[in-house]
PDB file of C-alpha atoms in Angstrom:
ATOM      1  CA  MET A   1     -10.702 -22.714 -49.793  1.00  0.00           C
ATOM      2  CA  THR A   2      -7.898 -23.133 -47.364  1.00  0.00           C
ATOM      3  CA  ALA A   3      -7.477 -19.151 -46.884  1.00  0.00           C
ATOM      4  CA  ARG A   4     -11.231 -18.934 -45.994  1.00  0.00           C
ATOM      5  CA  CYS A   5     -10.778 -21.784 -43.621  1.00  0.00           C
ATOM      6  CA  ALA A   6      -7.663 -20.014 -41.747  1.00  0.00           C
ATOM      7  CA  SER A   7      -9.521 -16.790 -41.832  1.00  0.00           C
ATOM      8  CA  LYS A   8     -12.594 -18.539 -39.664  1.00  0.00           C
ATOM      9  CA  THR A   9      -9.874 -20.173 -37.281  1.00  0.00           C
ATOM     10  CA  ASN A  10      -8.174 -16.819 -36.688  1.00  0.00           C
ATOM     11  CA  ARG A  11     -11.585 -14.666 -35.902  1.00  0.00           C
ATOM     12  CA  MET A  12     -11.800 -13.442 -32.479  1.00  0.00           C
ATOM     13  CA  PRO A  13     -14.546 -15.072 -30.554  1.00  0.00           C
ATOM     14  CA  PRO A  14     -17.404 -12.374 -30.037  1.00  0.00           C
ATOM     15  CA  MET A  15     -17.296 -10.744 -26.676  1.00  0.00           C
ATOM     16  CA  SER A  16     -20.601 -11.575 -24.566  1.00  0.00           C
ATOM     17  CA  LEU A  17     -22.862  -9.179 -22.848  1.00  0.00           C
ATOM     18  CA  VAL A  18     -21.425 -10.336 -19.586  1.00  0.00           C
ATOM     19  CA  ASP A  19     -17.725  -9.957 -20.509  1.00  0.00           C
ATOM     20  CA  SER A  20     -18.673  -6.532 -21.367  1.00  0.00           C
ATOM     21  CA  VAL A  21     -20.403  -5.496 -18.515  1.00  0.00           C
ATOM     22  CA  ARG A  22     -17.391  -7.067 -16.323  1.00  0.00           C
ATOM     23  CA  LYS A  23     -14.947  -4.858 -18.001  1.00  0.00           C
ATOM     24  CA  LEU A  24     -17.091  -1.876 -16.890  1.00  0.00           C
ATOM     25  CA  ILE A  25     -17.149  -2.731 -13.197  1.00  0.00           C
ATOM     26  CA  VAL A  26     -14.427  -1.167 -11.148  1.00  0.00           C
ATOM     27  CA  PRO A  27     -13.350  -3.428  -8.083  1.00  0.00           C
ATOM     28  CA  ILE A  28     -14.085  -1.998  -4.860  1.00  0.00           C
ATOM     29  CA  HIS A  29     -11.714  -2.200  -2.322  1.00  0.00           C
ATOM     30  CA  LYS A  30     -12.310  -4.196   1.026  1.00  0.00           C
ATOM     31  CA  GLU A  31     -11.986  -0.993   3.131  1.00  0.00           C
ATOM     32  CA  GLY A  32     -15.369  -0.173   1.672  1.00  0.00           C
ATOM     33  CA  TYR A  33     -17.439  -3.108   2.485  1.00  0.00           C
ATOM     34  CA  ILE A  34     -18.332  -2.200   5.934  1.00  0.00           C
ATOM     35  CA  PHE A  35     -19.341   1.332   4.881  1.00  0.00           C
ATOM     36  CA  ILE A  36     -21.205  -0.220   1.810  1.00  0.00           C
ATOM     37  CA  ALA A  37     -23.364  -2.619   4.217  1.00  0.00           C
ATOM     38  CA  ILE A  38     -24.018   0.367   6.599  1.00  0.00           C
ATOM     39  CA  GLY A  39     -25.378   2.419   3.882  1.00  0.00           C
ATOM     40  CA  ALA A  40     -27.484  -0.632   2.453  1.00  0.00           C
ATOM     41  CA  VAL A  41     -29.002  -1.507   5.951  1.00  0.00           C
ATOM     42  CA  ALA A  42     -29.704   2.405   6.583  1.00  0.00           C
ATOM     43  CA  THR A  43     -31.349   2.603   3.229  1.00  0.00           C
ATOM     44  CA  LEU A  44     -33.603  -0.273   3.722  1.00  0.00           C
ATOM     45  CA  VAL A  45     -34.685   0.994   7.182  1.00  0.00           C
ATOM     46  CA  LEU A  46     -35.245   4.764   6.242  1.00  0.00           C
ATOM     47  CA  GLY A  47     -36.924   3.350   2.995  1.00  0.00           C
ATOM     48  CA  GLN A  48     -39.576   2.016   5.323  1.00  0.00           C
ATOM     49  CA  LEU A  49     -39.915   5.130   7.167  1.00  0.00           C
ATOM     50  CA  TRP A  50     -40.562   7.453   4.086  1.00  0.00           C
ATOM     51  CA  ALA A  51     -39.807   6.195   0.429  1.00  0.00           C
ATOM     52  CA  PRO A  52     -37.836   9.606  -0.475  1.00  0.00           C
ATOM     53  CA  PHE A  53     -35.448   8.339   2.438  1.00  0.00           C
ATOM     54  CA  GLY A  54     -34.956   5.210   0.714  1.00  0.00           C
ATOM     55  CA  TRP A  55     -34.049   7.151  -2.314  1.00  0.00           C
ATOM     56  CA  LEU A  56     -31.594   9.281  -0.793  1.00  0.00           C
ATOM     57  CA  GLY A  57     -29.924   6.331   0.958  1.00  0.00           C
ATOM     58  CA  THR A  58     -29.589   4.457  -2.505  1.00  0.00           C
ATOM     59  CA  LEU A  59     -27.831   7.605  -3.676  1.00  0.00           C
ATOM     60  CA  ILE A  60     -25.417   7.667  -0.601  1.00  0.00           C
ATOM     61  CA  THR A  61     -24.698   4.013  -0.865  1.00  0.00           C
ATOM     62  CA  LEU A  62     -23.897   3.990  -4.694  1.00  0.00           C
ATOM     63  CA  TRP A  63     -21.489   7.150  -3.665  1.00  0.00           C
ATOM     64  CA  ILE A  64     -19.783   4.980  -1.086  1.00  0.00           C
ATOM     65  CA  CYS A  65     -19.226   2.275  -3.756  1.00  0.00           C
ATOM     66  CA  TYR A  66     -17.874   4.886  -5.902  1.00  0.00           C
ATOM     67  CA  PHE A  67     -15.443   6.440  -3.337  1.00  0.00           C
ATOM     68  CA  PHE A  68     -14.035   2.927  -2.496  1.00  0.00           C
ATOM     69  CA  ARG A  69     -13.270   1.903  -5.976  1.00  0.00           C
ATOM     70  CA  ASP A  70      -9.964   0.376  -6.699  1.00  0.00           C
ATOM     71  CA  PRO A  71      -9.249   0.526 -10.363  1.00  0.00           C
ATOM     72  CA  VAL A  72      -6.446  -1.319 -12.201  1.00  0.00           C
ATOM     73  CA  ARG A  73      -3.741   1.138 -13.291  1.00  0.00           C
ATOM     74  CA  ILE A  74      -0.873   0.630 -15.940  1.00  0.00           C
ATOM     75  CA  VAL A  75       2.290   1.657 -14.247  1.00  0.00           C
ATOM     76  CA  PRO A  76       5.194   2.830 -16.102  1.00  0.00           C
ATOM     77  CA  GLN A  77       8.101   0.346 -15.536  1.00  0.00           C
ATOM     78  CA  ARG A  78      11.205   2.569 -16.807  1.00  0.00           C
ATOM     79  CA  GLU A  79      13.786   2.760 -14.048  1.00  0.00           C
ATOM     80  CA  GLY A  80      14.110   6.503 -12.329  1.00  0.00           C
ATOM     81  CA  LEU A  81      10.359   7.509 -12.944  1.00  0.00           C
ATOM     82  CA  VAL A  82       8.364   8.803  -9.938  1.00  0.00           C
ATOM     83  CA  VAL A  83       4.554   8.361 -10.313  1.00  0.00           C
ATOM     84  CA  SER A  84       1.685  10.075  -8.568  1.00  0.00           C
ATOM     85  CA  PRO A  85       0.794   8.701  -5.342  1.00  0.00           C
ATOM     86  CA  ALA A  86      -2.801   9.675  -5.690  1.00  0.00           C
ATOM     87  CA  ASP A  87      -5.644  10.574  -8.051  1.00  0.00           C
ATOM     88  CA  GLY A  88      -6.511  14.310  -7.911  1.00  0.00           C
ATOM     89  CA  ARG A  89      -5.033  17.630  -8.629  1.00  0.00           C
ATOM     90  CA  VAL A  90      -1.578  19.064  -8.270  1.00  0.00           C
ATOM     91  CA  SER A  91      -2.337  21.848  -5.564  1.00  0.00           C
ATOM     92  CA  GLN A  92       1.457  22.827  -4.630  1.00  0.00           C
ATOM     93  CA  ILE A  93       4.711  22.590  -6.461  1.00  0.00           C
ATOM     94  CA  GLY A  94       7.326  24.102  -4.358  1.00  0.00           C
ATOM     95  CA  THR A  95      10.352  23.347  -1.541  1.00  0.00           C
ATOM     96  CA  ALA A  96       9.726  22.515   1.807  1.00  0.00           C
ATOM     97  CA  LEU A  97      11.369  20.787   4.925  1.00  0.00           C
ATOM     98  CA  PRO A  98      10.331  17.188   5.342  1.00  0.00           C
ATOM     99  CA  PRO A  99       8.405  16.287   8.321  1.00  0.00           C
ATOM    100  CA  PRO A 100      10.558  16.171  11.404  1.00  0.00           C
ATOM    101  CA  GLU A 101       9.331  12.787  12.566  1.00  0.00           C
ATOM    102  CA  LEU A 102      10.952  11.189   9.595  1.00  0.00           C
ATOM    103  CA  GLU A 103      14.392  12.343  10.832  1.00  0.00           C
ATOM    104  CA  LEU A 104      15.771  13.384   7.327  1.00  0.00           C
ATOM    105  CA  PRO A 105      18.334  16.124   7.197  1.00  0.00           C
ATOM    106  CA  ALA A 106      16.723  19.516   7.808  1.00  0.00           C
ATOM    107  CA  GLU A 107      17.191  20.823   4.280  1.00  0.00           C
ATOM    108  CA  PRO A 108      14.393  21.938   1.870  1.00  0.00           C
ATOM    109  CA  MET A 109      13.360  19.131  -0.447  1.00  0.00           C
ATOM    110  CA  THR A 110      11.339  19.463  -3.554  1.00  0.00           C
ATOM    111  CA  ARG A 111       7.635  19.038  -2.751  1.00  0.00           C
ATOM    112  CA  ILE A 112       4.720  18.255  -4.934  1.00  0.00           C
ATOM    113  CA  SER A 113       1.305  18.100  -3.066  1.00  0.00           C
ATOM    114  CA  VAL A 114      -1.740  16.192  -4.646  1.00  0.00           C
ATOM    115  CA  PHE A 115      -5.288  17.025  -3.333  1.00  0.00           C
ATOM    116  CA  MET A 116      -7.749  14.574  -3.485  1.00  0.00           C
ATOM    117  CA  ASN A 117     -11.560  15.659  -3.377  1.00  0.00           C
ATOM    118  CA  VAL A 118     -14.187  13.395  -2.056  1.00  0.00           C
ATOM    119  CA  PHE A 119     -15.006  12.082  -5.767  1.00  0.00           C
ATOM    120  CA  ASP A 120     -11.433  11.046  -6.524  1.00  0.00           C
ATOM    121  CA  CYS A 121     -10.058   7.395  -5.746  1.00  0.00           C
ATOM    122  CA  HIS A 122      -8.611   7.321  -2.342  1.00  0.00           C
ATOM    123  CA  VAL A 123      -6.342   4.380  -2.750  1.00  0.00           C
ATOM    124  CA  ASN A 124      -2.748   5.551  -2.549  1.00  0.00           C
ATOM    125  CA  ARG A 125       0.479   3.730  -4.645  1.00  0.00           C
ATOM    126  CA  SER A 126       3.826   4.011  -4.157  1.00  0.00           C
ATOM    127  CA  PRO A 127       5.357   6.711  -6.248  1.00  0.00           C
ATOM    128  CA  VAL A 128       8.679   4.703  -6.446  1.00  0.00           C
ATOM    129  CA  ALA A 129      10.484   1.256  -6.000  1.00  0.00           C
ATOM    130  CA  GLY A 130      12.258   1.164  -2.996  1.00  0.00           C
ATOM    131  CA  ARG A 131      12.244  -0.041   0.843  1.00  0.00           C
ATOM    132  CA  ILE A 132      10.238   1.751   3.682  1.00  0.00           C
ATOM    133  CA  ALA A 133      13.050   3.057   5.944  1.00  0.00           C
ATOM    134  CA  LYS A 134      10.785   4.874   8.149  1.00  0.00           C
ATOM    135  CA  MET A 135       6.989   5.032   8.770  1.00  0.00           C
ATOM    136  CA  VAL A 136       5.558   7.494  11.625  1.00  0.00           C
ATOM    137  CA  TYR A 137       1.882   8.169  12.430  1.00  0.00           C
ATOM    138  CA  THR A 138       1.195  11.566  13.926  1.00  0.00           C
ATOM    139  CA  PRO A 139      -2.282  12.484  15.150  1.00  0.00           C
ATOM    140  CA  GLY A 140      -3.577  15.893  14.437  1.00  0.00           C
ATOM    141  CA  LEU A 141      -6.164  18.497  13.241  1.00  0.00           C
ATOM    142  CA  PHE A 142      -8.463  18.154  10.347  1.00  0.00           C
ATOM    143  CA  LEU A 143      -7.994  21.345   8.431  1.00  0.00           C
ATOM    144  CA  ASN A 144      -8.818  21.908   4.722  1.00  0.00           C
ATOM    145  CA  ALA A 145      -6.119  19.818   3.177  1.00  0.00           C
ATOM    146  CA  GLU A 146      -5.295  22.181   0.738  1.00  0.00           C
ATOM    147  CA  LEU A 147      -3.981  24.633   3.335  1.00  0.00           C
ATOM    148  CA  ASP A 148      -0.189  24.765   3.340  1.00  0.00           C
ATOM    149  CA  LYS A 149      -0.273  24.312   7.306  1.00  0.00           C
ATOM    150  CA  ALA A 150      -2.108  21.207   6.822  1.00  0.00           C
ATOM    151  CA  SER A 151       1.246  19.570   6.185  1.00  0.00           C
ATOM    152  CA  GLU A 152       2.337  20.173   9.863  1.00  0.00           C
ATOM    153  CA  ASP A 153      -1.038  20.371  11.997  1.00  0.00           C
ATOM    154  CA  ASN A 154      -3.083  17.802  10.375  1.00  0.00           C
ATOM    155  CA  GLU A 155      -3.104  14.064  11.023  1.00  0.00           C
ATOM    156  CA  ARG A 156      -0.745  12.397   8.980  1.00  0.00           C
ATOM    157  CA  ASN A 157       1.173   9.219   7.997  1.00  0.00           C
ATOM    158  CA  ALA A 158       4.694   9.626   6.546  1.00  0.00           C
ATOM    159  CA  LEU A 159       6.949   7.422   4.921  1.00  0.00           C
ATOM    160  CA  ALA A 160      10.785   7.564   4.004  1.00  0.00           C
ATOM    161  CA  ILE A 161      11.280   5.537   1.158  1.00  0.00           C
ATOM    162  CA  GLN A 162      14.951   4.397   0.395  1.00  0.00           C
ATOM    163  CA  THR A 163      15.516   4.462  -3.297  1.00  0.00           C
ATOM    164  CA  LYS A 164      18.682   4.315  -5.687  1.00  0.00           C
ATOM    165  CA  ALA A 165      18.390   7.817  -6.125  1.00  0.00           C
ATOM    166  CA  GLY A 166      18.186   8.721  -2.382  1.00  0.00           C
ATOM    167  CA  ILE A 167      15.436   9.039   0.032  1.00  0.00           C
ATOM    168  CA  VAL A 168      11.707   9.847  -1.189  1.00  0.00           C
ATOM    169  CA  GLY A 169       9.164  10.820   1.443  1.00  0.00           C
ATOM    170  CA  VAL A 170       5.496  10.477   1.015  1.00  0.00           C
ATOM    171  CA  VAL A 171       3.036  11.896   3.509  1.00  0.00           C
ATOM    172  CA  GLN A 172      -0.554  11.112   3.665  1.00  0.00           C
ATOM    173  CA  ILE A 173      -2.399  14.082   5.237  1.00  0.00           C
ATOM    174  CA  ALA A 174      -6.142  13.726   6.389  1.00  0.00           C
ATOM    175  CA  GLY A 175      -8.446  16.518   5.249  1.00  0.00           C
ATOM    176  CA  LEU A 176     -11.557  18.384   6.421  1.00  0.00           C
ATOM    177  CA  VAL A 177     -13.890  15.223   5.936  1.00  0.00           C
ATOM    178  CA  ALA A 178     -11.295  12.339   6.056  1.00  0.00           C
ATOM    179  CA  ARG A 179     -11.095  10.864   9.719  1.00  0.00           C
ATOM    180  CA  ARG A 180      -8.737   7.969   9.323  1.00  0.00           C
ATOM    181  CA  ILE A 181      -5.729   6.941   7.447  1.00  0.00           C
ATOM    182  CA  VAL A 182      -5.299   3.271   6.734  1.00  0.00           C
ATOM    183  CA  PRO A 183      -1.960   1.965   6.016  1.00  0.00           C
ATOM    184  CA  PHE A 184      -1.497  -1.458   4.163  1.00  0.00           C
ATOM    185  CA  VAL A 185       2.413  -1.451   4.690  1.00  0.00           C
ATOM    186  CA  LYS A 186       4.781  -1.566   7.509  1.00  0.00           C
ATOM    187  CA  GLU A 187       8.375  -0.262   8.049  1.00  0.00           C
ATOM    188  CA  GLY A 188      10.941  -2.530   6.155  1.00  0.00           C
ATOM    189  CA  ASP A 189       8.806  -3.632   3.500  1.00  0.00           C
ATOM    190  CA  GLU A 190       9.715  -3.233  -0.317  1.00  0.00           C
ATOM    191  CA  LEU A 191       7.670  -1.271  -2.487  1.00  0.00           C
ATOM    192  CA  ALA A 192       7.289  -1.522  -6.150  1.00  0.00           C
ATOM    193  CA  PRO A 193       6.206   1.489  -8.240  1.00  0.00           C
ATOM    194  CA  GLY A 194       2.380   1.947  -8.120  1.00  0.00           C
ATOM    195  CA  GLU A 195       1.999  -0.653  -5.242  1.00  0.00           C
ATOM    196  CA  ARG A 196      -0.914  -0.025  -3.132  1.00  0.00           C
ATOM    197  CA  PHE A 197       0.475   1.396   0.418  1.00  0.00           C
ATOM    198  CA  GLY A 198      -2.730   3.049   2.122  1.00  0.00           C
ATOM    199  CA  LEU A 199      -5.902   4.567   1.796  1.00  0.00           C
ATOM    200  CA  ILE A 200      -7.431   7.867   3.303  1.00  0.00           C
ATOM    201  CA  ARG A 201     -11.255   8.299   4.273  1.00  0.00           C
ATOM    202  CA  PHE A 202     -12.885  10.827   2.897  1.00  0.00           C
ATOM    203  CA  GLY A 203     -10.945  13.592   1.085  1.00  0.00           C
ATOM    204  CA  SER A 204      -7.324  14.622   1.799  1.00  0.00           C
ATOM    205  CA  ARG A 205      -3.937  14.921   0.223  1.00  0.00           C
ATOM    206  CA  VAL A 206      -0.496  13.408  -0.325  1.00  0.00           C
ATOM    207  CA  ASP A 207       2.773  15.028  -0.350  1.00  0.00           C
ATOM    208  CA  VAL A 208       5.721  13.757  -2.196  1.00  0.00           C
ATOM    209  CA  TYR A 209       9.072  15.118  -0.960  1.00  0.00           C
ATOM    210  CA  LEU A 210      12.015  14.652  -3.523  1.00  0.00           C
ATOM    211  CA  PRO A 211      15.834  15.657  -3.680  1.00  0.00           C
ATOM    212  CA  GLN A 212      16.324  19.166  -4.552  1.00  0.00           C
ATOM    213  CA  GLY A 213      17.491  19.749  -8.084  1.00  0.00           C
ATOM    214  CA  VAL A 214      14.727  17.474  -9.897  1.00  0.00           C
ATOM    215  CA  THR A 215      12.547  18.764 -12.487  1.00  0.00           C
ATOM    216  CA  PRO A 216       8.820  18.494 -11.913  1.00  0.00           C
ATOM    217  CA  LEU A 217       7.183  17.207 -14.894  1.00  0.00           C
ATOM    218  CA  VAL A 218       3.627  18.115 -13.978  1.00  0.00           C
ATOM    219  CA  SER A 219       2.133  21.680 -13.244  1.00  0.00           C
ATOM    220  CA  GLU A 220       0.024  23.106 -10.391  1.00  0.00           C
ATOM    221  CA  GLY A 221      -3.624  22.331 -11.297  1.00  0.00           C
ATOM    222  CA  GLN A 222      -3.094  19.342 -13.494  1.00  0.00           C
ATOM    223  CA  THR A 223      -5.157  16.237 -12.911  1.00  0.00           C
ATOM    224  CA  MET A 224      -3.126  13.105 -11.536  1.00  0.00           C
ATOM    225  CA  ILE A 225      -4.050   9.414 -12.014  1.00  0.00           C
ATOM    226  CA  SER A 226      -2.380   7.485  -9.352  1.00  0.00           C
ATOM    227  CA  GLY A 227       0.201   5.131 -10.359  1.00  0.00           C
ATOM    228  CA  GLU A 228       0.198   6.167 -14.100  1.00  0.00           C
ATOM    229  CA  THR A 229       1.057  10.010 -14.261  1.00  0.00           C
ATOM    230  CA  VAL A 230       4.729  10.812 -14.064  1.00  0.00           C
ATOM    231  CA  LEU A 231       5.881  13.446 -11.747  1.00  0.00           C
ATOM    232  CA  VAL A 232       9.827  13.368 -12.070  1.00  0.00           C
ATOM    233  CA  ASP A 233      12.221  11.478 -13.968  1.00  0.00           C
ATOM    234  CA  PHE A 234      15.376  10.691 -11.906  1.00  0.00           C
ATOM    235  CA  SER A 235      17.071   9.592 -15.071  1.00  0.00           C
ATOM    236  CA  GLY A 236      17.043  13.094 -16.382  1.00  0.00           C
ATOM    237  CA  LYS A 237      15.872  11.800 -19.750  1.00  0.00           C
ATOM    238  CA  ASP A 238      12.378  13.660 -19.821  1.00  0.00           C
ATOM    239  CA  THR A 239      12.965  17.017 -18.479  1.00  0.00           C
ATOM    240  CA  ASP A 240      11.930  19.602 -21.682  1.00  0.00           C
ATOM    241  CA  ARG A 241       8.044  19.488 -20.850  1.00  0.00           C
ATOM    242  CA  VAL A 242       6.485  23.186 -20.666  1.00  0.00           C
ATOM    243  CA  PHE A 243       3.008  23.960 -19.744  1.00  0.00           C
ATOM    244  CA  ARG A 244       0.135  26.418 -20.598  1.00  0.00           C
ATOM    245  CA  ALA A 245      -3.035  27.046 -19.374  1.00  0.00           C
ATOM    246  CA  ILE A 246      -6.013  26.601 -21.930  1.00  0.00           C
TER     247      ILE A 246
END
């Protein structure tokens, strides 16, 4: 009798339908509210003119909600890990000079580029823990962000983050459709790994510049999850990964 009572006491309460739905709803970043409102109003107006316009407006408004989603991420906490600053696909891994505006030594660094298409989450997160030693916005063009020259010619916002392992550069690059980079931080701020530092509208790329000699733990073409996928391990404990196409 006692065991039966204990079993009833320890039984988890059933999850309500409301709780289930709430877990499926991804938060929307506040930067998207104005665009969602504009889409909703335009949908109402156009729907009065012609019903198919209303349905089209509804689809566009739903896509805007999806674009500005800001999901919770589980950030790995081991010291020395560098996580992806963006959702998307690794478009390039190689060596390159860091942006001149950061005033870093004119020496090649390991660069990992993550390209975001218009269906990826565009909230960017800090790849490392550290202090923003320098942050510089540079106006420019809006070329295809996958092009190598986009690193030099496109509008961008560059950060130099001082870490225990040295300077890590992070550059938000506007793309063909993107028309604004929105920073959430300023020089001197302390960042935690995976902390939100900015957002780009709508389709773009983020470059991470790392000290030479590090071993990337990702490959070109691999899909990244911002704040979760590990790019590099400064501690050198996880450097034996290999990749093959399937």
